[in-house]
XYZ file of N, CA and C in Angstrom:
483
model
N 0.820 -1.197 0.004
C -0.005 -0.008 0.004
C 0.868 1.253 0.002
N 1.926 1.232 0.816
C 2.760 2.431 0.954
C 3.409 2.814 -0.371
N 3.854 1.847 -1.160
C 4.514 2.160 -2.420
C 3.544 2.780 -3.408
N 2.237 2.672 -3.169
C 1.260 3.261 -4.060
C 0.985 4.722 -3.746
N 1.477 5.209 -2.605
C 1.199 6.601 -2.244
C 2.450 7.400 -1.895
N 3.636 6.815 -2.063
C 4.870 7.510 -1.707
C 4.998 8.863 -2.408
N 4.777 8.899 -3.702
C 4.939 10.138 -4.461
C 3.903 11.179 -4.052
N 2.683 10.724 -3.805
C 1.627 11.653 -3.392
C 1.951 12.268 -2.017
N 2.438 11.438 -1.117
C 2.809 11.916 0.203
C 3.964 12.914 0.122
N 4.914 12.643 -0.756
C 6.066 13.548 -0.912
C 5.613 14.904 -1.447
N 4.749 14.905 -2.450
C 4.257 16.172 -2.989
C 3.420 16.907 -1.935
N 2.647 16.165 -1.151
C 1.863 16.787 -0.082
C 2.763 17.492 0.925
N 3.820 16.815 1.356
C 4.757 17.406 2.322
C 5.426 18.636 1.707
N 5.817 18.560 0.459
C 6.413 19.715 -0.222
C 5.419 20.883 -0.286
N 4.152 20.584 -0.523
C 3.128 21.613 -0.546
C 2.938 22.264 0.819
N 2.964 21.471 1.860
C 2.847 22.030 3.220
C 4.065 22.897 3.539
N 5.237 22.453 3.148
C 6.451 23.272 3.369
C 6.380 24.566 2.581
N 5.835 24.512 1.387
C 5.679 25.735 0.592
C 4.711 26.692 1.284
N 3.615 26.186 1.808
C 2.679 27.032 2.530
C 3.335 27.649 3.772
N 4.176 26.880 4.444
C 4.918 27.409 5.593
C 5.876 28.528 5.165
N 6.523 28.342 4.027
C 7.416 29.378 3.483
C 6.628 30.670 3.209
N 5.441 30.549 2.595
C 4.622 31.731 2.331
C 4.231 32.419 3.630
N 3.841 31.643 4.638
C 3.458 32.224 5.934
C 4.654 32.929 6.592
N 5.829 32.333 6.465
C 7.017 32.968 7.027
C 7.329 34.308 6.342
N 7.081 34.367 5.047
C 7.303 35.627 4.346
C 6.362 36.722 4.859
N 5.147 36.367 5.202
C 4.219 37.329 5.794
C 4.719 37.762 7.163
N 5.215 36.834 7.962
C 5.757 37.164 9.284
C 6.939 38.110 9.148
N 7.841 37.824 8.214
C 8.994 38.700 8.003
C 8.549 40.084 7.556
N 7.548 40.159 6.687
C 7.048 41.463 6.229
C 6.383 42.207 7.381
N 5.675 41.505 8.270
C 5.059 42.152 9.435
C 6.150 42.774 10.310
N 7.205 42.035 10.557
C 8.306 42.555 11.384
C 9.007 43.715 10.725
N 9.241 43.599 9.429
C 9.979 44.627 8.687
C 9.227 45.961 8.710
N 7.886 45.910 8.554
C 7.085 47.139 8.463
C 6.318 47.417 9.745
N 6.629 46.664 10.810
C 6.030 46.867 12.126
C 4.488 46.876 12.090
N 3.948 45.823 11.503
C 2.503 45.660 11.399
C 2.131 44.441 12.247
N 1.452 44.692 13.360
C 1.139 43.574 14.258
C -0.211 42.952 13.885
N -0.325 41.640 14.164
C -1.601 40.962 13.883
C -2.706 41.562 14.740
N -3.894 41.616 14.368
C -4.538 41.109 13.165
C -4.603 42.109 12.014
N -3.824 43.158 12.040
C -3.824 44.137 10.953
C -3.478 43.462 9.618
N -4.177 43.861 8.590
C -3.886 43.338 7.264
C -3.611 44.446 6.264
N -3.510 45.673 6.748
C -3.206 46.790 5.886
C -1.989 47.501 6.441
N -1.347 48.245 5.578
C -0.149 48.982 5.978
C 0.698 49.293 4.771
N 1.953 48.981 4.857
C 2.889 49.224 3.750
C 2.460 48.401 2.538
N 2.534 48.974 1.348
C 2.109 48.229 0.123
C 2.849 46.915 -0.073
N 4.132 46.853 0.268
C 4.858 45.582 0.103
C 4.313 44.505 1.041
N 3.967 44.900 2.258
C 3.353 43.938 3.177
C 2.009 43.462 2.620
N 1.211 44.384 2.136
C -0.110 44.015 1.615
C -0.010 43.058 0.440
N 0.956 43.274 -0.454
C 1.131 42.361 -1.572
C 1.580 40.980 -1.096
N 2.492 40.932 -0.141
C 2.962 39.653 0.390
C 1.826 38.928 1.104
N 1.060 39.670 1.898
C -0.071 39.079 2.613
C -1.111 38.532 1.626
N -1.427 39.320 0.599
C -2.430 38.891 -0.387
C -1.953 37.695 -1.183
N -0.665 37.679 -1.557
C -0.123 36.530 -2.289
C -0.215 35.258 -1.457
N 0.080 35.368 -0.177
C -0.001 34.195 0.719
C -1.451 33.750 0.857
N -2.354 34.705 0.999
C -3.782 34.353 1.125
C -4.286 33.695 -0.158
N -3.921 34.221 -1.308
C -4.328 33.641 -2.584
C -3.864 32.189 -2.701
N -2.625 31.942 -2.334
C -2.073 30.589 -2.441
C -2.750 29.651 -1.428
N -3.045 30.130 -0.245
C -3.667 29.311 0.784
C -5.094 28.948 0.448
N -5.784 29.846 -0.264
C -7.184 29.596 -0.605
C -7.336 28.360 -1.494
N -6.367 28.121 -2.361
C -6.466 27.014 -3.305
C -5.768 25.739 -2.834
N -5.089 25.797 -1.706
C -4.340 24.640 -1.236
C -5.232 23.429 -0.909
N -6.365 23.601 -0.237
C -7.213 22.422 0.027
C -7.730 21.769 -1.251
N -8.043 22.565 -2.251
C -8.513 22.010 -3.529
C -7.380 21.221 -4.181
N -6.187 21.798 -4.158
C -5.022 21.144 -4.748
C -4.764 19.773 -4.071
N -4.755 19.760 -2.749
C -4.481 18.509 -2.026
C -5.565 17.466 -2.315
N -6.817 17.888 -2.345
C -7.909 16.949 -2.628
C -7.761 16.345 -4.024
N -7.531 17.200 -5.007
C -7.385 16.707 -6.382
C -6.137 15.840 -6.532
N -5.058 16.223 -5.850
C -3.827 15.436 -5.920
C -4.076 14.001 -5.483
N -4.723 13.833 -4.345
C -4.918 12.492 -3.815
C -5.964 11.692 -4.595
N -7.027 12.342 -5.004
C -8.045 11.622 -5.779
C -7.464 11.174 -7.112
N -6.795 12.082 -7.807
C -6.193 11.719 -9.096
C -5.099 10.668 -8.929
N -4.312 10.777 -7.861
C -3.246 9.824 -7.652
C -3.721 8.428 -7.331
N -4.812 8.341 -6.602
C -5.352 7.031 -6.225
C -6.134 6.391 -7.371
N -6.916 7.187 -8.082
C -7.786 6.621 -9.091
C -7.194 6.581 -10.493
N -6.120 7.342 -10.743
C -5.524 7.328 -12.058
C -4.098 6.811 -11.985
N -3.127 7.706 -11.960
C -1.738 7.266 -11.977
C -0.940 8.161 -11.015
N -0.291 7.517 -10.065
C 0.437 8.257 -9.036
C 1.573 9.099 -9.616
N 2.345 8.547 -10.523
C 3.495 9.250 -11.101
C 3.111 10.491 -11.878
N 2.120 10.361 -12.728
C 1.658 11.499 -13.528
C 1.076 12.571 -12.607
N 0.301 12.148 -11.635
C -0.304 13.081 -10.700
C 0.754 13.805 -9.898
N 1.772 13.093 -9.425
C 2.859 13.737 -8.652
C 3.606 14.733 -9.519
N 3.848 14.409 -10.790
C 4.524 15.348 -11.692
C 3.684 16.604 -11.877
N 2.394 16.435 -12.070
C 1.513 17.595 -12.212
C 1.468 18.388 -10.904
N 1.501 17.699 -9.770
C 1.501 18.379 -8.467
C 2.762 19.194 -8.281
N 3.904 18.640 -8.674
C 5.163 19.403 -8.572
C 5.138 20.622 -9.489
N 4.573 20.475 -10.655
C 4.440 21.594 -11.578
C 3.531 22.670 -10.987
N 2.456 22.263 -10.352
C 1.556 23.202 -9.687
C 2.295 23.956 -8.570
N 3.041 23.235 -7.745
C 3.772 23.873 -6.642
C 4.791 24.865 -7.180
N 5.465 24.514 -8.267
C 6.425 25.428 -8.875
C 5.746 26.713 -9.364
N 4.590 26.552 -10.035
C 3.907 27.734 -10.532
C 3.348 28.574 -9.405
N 2.934 27.956 -8.324
C 2.488 28.712 -7.154
C 3.626 29.544 -6.560
N 4.814 28.958 -6.499
C 5.964 29.692 -6.012
C 6.263 30.891 -6.904
N 6.236 30.678 -8.222
C 6.451 31.795 -9.170
C 5.367 32.852 -9.020
N 4.137 32.421 -8.829
C 3.015 33.349 -8.617
C 3.272 34.210 -7.387
N 3.640 33.560 -6.281
C 3.909 34.278 -5.037
C 5.022 35.287 -5.222
N 6.096 34.879 -5.835
C 7.231 35.769 -6.044
C 6.850 36.943 -6.937
N 6.081 36.673 -7.986
C 5.676 37.744 -8.893
C 4.691 38.698 -8.269
N 3.757 38.187 -7.479
C 2.739 39.017 -6.863
C 3.348 39.919 -5.802
N 4.348 39.448 -5.115
C 4.937 40.231 -4.026
C 5.827 41.375 -4.518
N 6.241 41.341 -5.795
C 7.075 42.394 -6.364
C 6.181 43.594 -6.705
N 6.695 44.805 -6.501
C 5.946 46.008 -6.825
C 5.545 45.983 -8.295
N 4.323 46.444 -8.587
C 3.818 46.410 -9.952
C 4.726 47.191 -10.905
N 5.310 48.297 -10.453
C 6.202 49.081 -11.304
C 7.488 48.351 -11.606
N 7.949 47.520 -10.696
C 9.228 46.833 -10.841
C 9.129 45.479 -11.504
N 7.926 45.045 -11.838
C 7.773 43.729 -12.441
C 8.227 43.747 -13.886
N 9.104 42.825 -14.204
C 9.508 42.645 -15.592
C 8.643 41.589 -16.222
N 8.960 41.239 -17.436
C 8.183 40.204 -18.127
C 8.229 38.865 -17.374
N 9.343 38.603 -16.690
C 9.460 37.305 -15.999
C 8.838 37.331 -14.604
N 8.421 38.506 -14.129
C 7.857 38.596 -12.788
C 6.413 39.038 -12.769
N 5.715 38.959 -13.874
C 4.317 39.336 -13.896
C 3.518 38.208 -13.256
N 2.673 38.585 -12.317
C 1.862 37.573 -11.631
C 0.713 37.165 -12.544
N 0.657 35.921 -12.976
C -0.404 35.481 -13.872
C -1.724 35.367 -13.146
N -2.798 35.499 -13.867
C -4.125 35.378 -13.282
C -4.457 33.894 -13.063
N -5.504 33.663 -12.295
C -5.929 32.278 -12.057
C -6.386 31.635 -13.365
N -6.991 32.409 -14.257
C -7.404 31.900 -15.547
C -6.205 31.423 -16.353
N -5.121 32.180 -16.311
C -3.917 31.785 -17.035
C -3.340 30.492 -16.462
N -3.415 30.319 -15.150
C -2.943 29.057 -14.557
C -3.759 27.895 -15.079
N -5.075 28.088 -15.110
C -5.956 27.015 -15.546
C -5.691 26.649 -16.998
N -5.473 27.643 -17.838
C -5.242 27.394 -19.253
C -3.819 26.957 -19.547
N -2.932 27.096 -18.595
C -1.565 26.633 -18.775
C -0.605 27.673 -19.320
N -1.103 28.879 -19.645
C -0.227 29.878 -20.233
C 0.678 30.525 -19.184
N 0.405 30.280 -17.913
C 1.260 30.855 -16.865
C 2.527 30.037 -16.649
N 2.565 28.825 -17.196
C 3.721 27.977 -17.019
C 4.852 28.470 -17.903
N 6.071 28.335 -17.441
C 7.198 28.633 -18.340
C 7.190 27.629 -19.497
N 8.003 27.867 -20.483
C 7.994 27.046 -21.695
C 8.141 25.569 -21.363
N 9.057 25.216 -20.460
C 9.241 23.802 -20.145
C 8.026 23.231 -19.429
N 7.321 24.060 -18.671
C 6.118 23.595 -18.006
C 4.981 23.357 -18.995
N 4.847 24.237 -19.976
C 3.810 24.045 -21.016
C 4.100 22.783 -21.812
N 5.354 22.547 -22.125
C 5.743 21.355 -22.880
C 5.369 20.121 -22.074
N 5.711 20.133 -20.776
C 5.420 18.981 -19.933
C 3.905 18.768 -19.820
N 3.168 19.858 -19.644
C 1.718 19.745 -19.528
C 1.115 19.204 -20.815
N 1.581 19.682 -21.956
C 1.062 19.200 -23.236
C 1.379 17.711 -23.395
N 2.565 17.315 -23.015
C 2.955 15.903 -23.134
C 2.071 15.038 -22.263
N 1.837 15.473 -21.035
C 0.988 14.688 -20.127
C -0.432 14.579 -20.672
N -0.970 15.694 -21.128
C -2.331 15.665 -21.653
C -2.437 14.803 -22.882
N -1.458 14.878 -23.738
C -1.570 14.189 -25.018
C -1.299 12.706 -24.928
N -0.525 12.248 -24.004
C -0.190 10.837 -23.980
C -0.724 10.105 -22.768
N -0.173 10.390 -21.611
C -0.546 9.629 -20.415
C -2.019 9.766 -20.043
N -2.506 10.976 -19.974
C -3.887 11.182 -19.530
C -4.871 10.527 -20.493
N -4.632 10.736 -21.761
C -5.559 10.163 -22.750
C -5.530 8.637 -22.680
N -4.347 8.046 -22.585
C -4.303 6.597 -22.533
C -4.909 6.060 -21.226
N -4.724 6.778 -20.127
C -5.346 6.342 -18.872
C -6.848 6.441 -18.939
N -7.330 7.538 -19.488
C -8.784 7.691 -19.605
C -9.370 6.641 -20.550
N -8.676 6.377 -21.625
C -9.176 5.359 -22.563
C -9.261 3.996 -21.887
N -8.243 3.656 -21.124
C -8.230 2.346 -20.480
C -9.304 2.244 -19.397
N -9.588 3.344 -18.695
C -10.599 3.329 -17.650
C -12.008 3.417 -18.228
N -12.214 4.273 -19.210
C -13.549 4.515 -19.736
C -13.962 3.549 -20.837
N -12.982 3.076 -21.603
C -13.289 2.207 -22.743
C -12.450 0.923 -22.649
N -12.855 -0.008 -21.795
C -12.074 -1.219 -21.661
C -12.059 -2.012 -22.958
N -11.104 -2.889 -23.100
C -10.964 -3.707 -24.319
C -12.235 -4.535 -24.507
N -12.665 -4.708 -25.739
C -13.881 -5.504 -25.984
C -13.661 -6.964 -25.596
N -14.759 -7.592 -25.272
C -14.708 -9.006 -24.901
C -14.357 -9.836 -26.119
N -13.721 -11.004 -25.897
C -13.403 -11.897 -27.039
C -14.690 -12.285 -27.766
N -14.537 -12.690 -29.041
C -15.699 -13.014 -29.891
C -16.506 -14.160 -29.308
N -15.860 -15.144 -28.665
C -16.592 -16.274 -28.111
C -17.574 -15.815 -27.058
N -17.161 -14.907 -26.229
C -18.063 -14.425 -25.174
C -19.225 -13.661 -25.785
N -18.956 -12.888 -26.801
C -20.024 -12.136 -27.468
C -21.008 -13.122 -28.100
N -20.480 -14.191 -28.693
C -21.334 -15.194 -29.333
C -22.233 -15.847 -28.284
N -21.706 -16.150 -27.110
C -22.492 -16.777 -26.062
C -23.625 -15.864 -25.628
N -23.368 -14.603 -25.550
C -24.398 -13.680 -25.144
C -25.469 -13.552 -26.223
N -25.074 -13.693 -27.458
C -26.058 -13.569 -28.548
C -27.021 -14.724 -28.553
N -26.656 -15.907 -28.051
C -27.533 -17.070 -28.037
C -28.587 -16.854 -27.005
């Protein structure tokens, strides 16, 4: 049983560590700009860091749920790869969102949630990986689950009698 969930558990732990990193960045920003809890407004850099952390935390339960369901019912390896890709893009999102809007270059623009869904927020290697997964693994897995191989002719003949 354990060998069937090792990759999912690893991605889950990495996701939790990433969420802890985001929370620590908010704590550091609070200390830097002397904003004590429960205040959520203050210096613009703190507000961007706080909002980026909140945005990432809002989608974490959905991510974990989908990770485990897809990993158990489809393919653990493909799901773990997609999970790692998601965690990487969330890190890039956080970094881009926390940068001042005036200072954002082309590589630091925070993509919208729609762009994440459509895949255009991924760097070139991420889009390539996503396209490869969609075109080969996912399709073959869905075909095998949804359209099992037809029964041998003898069995069909028996049913026809």
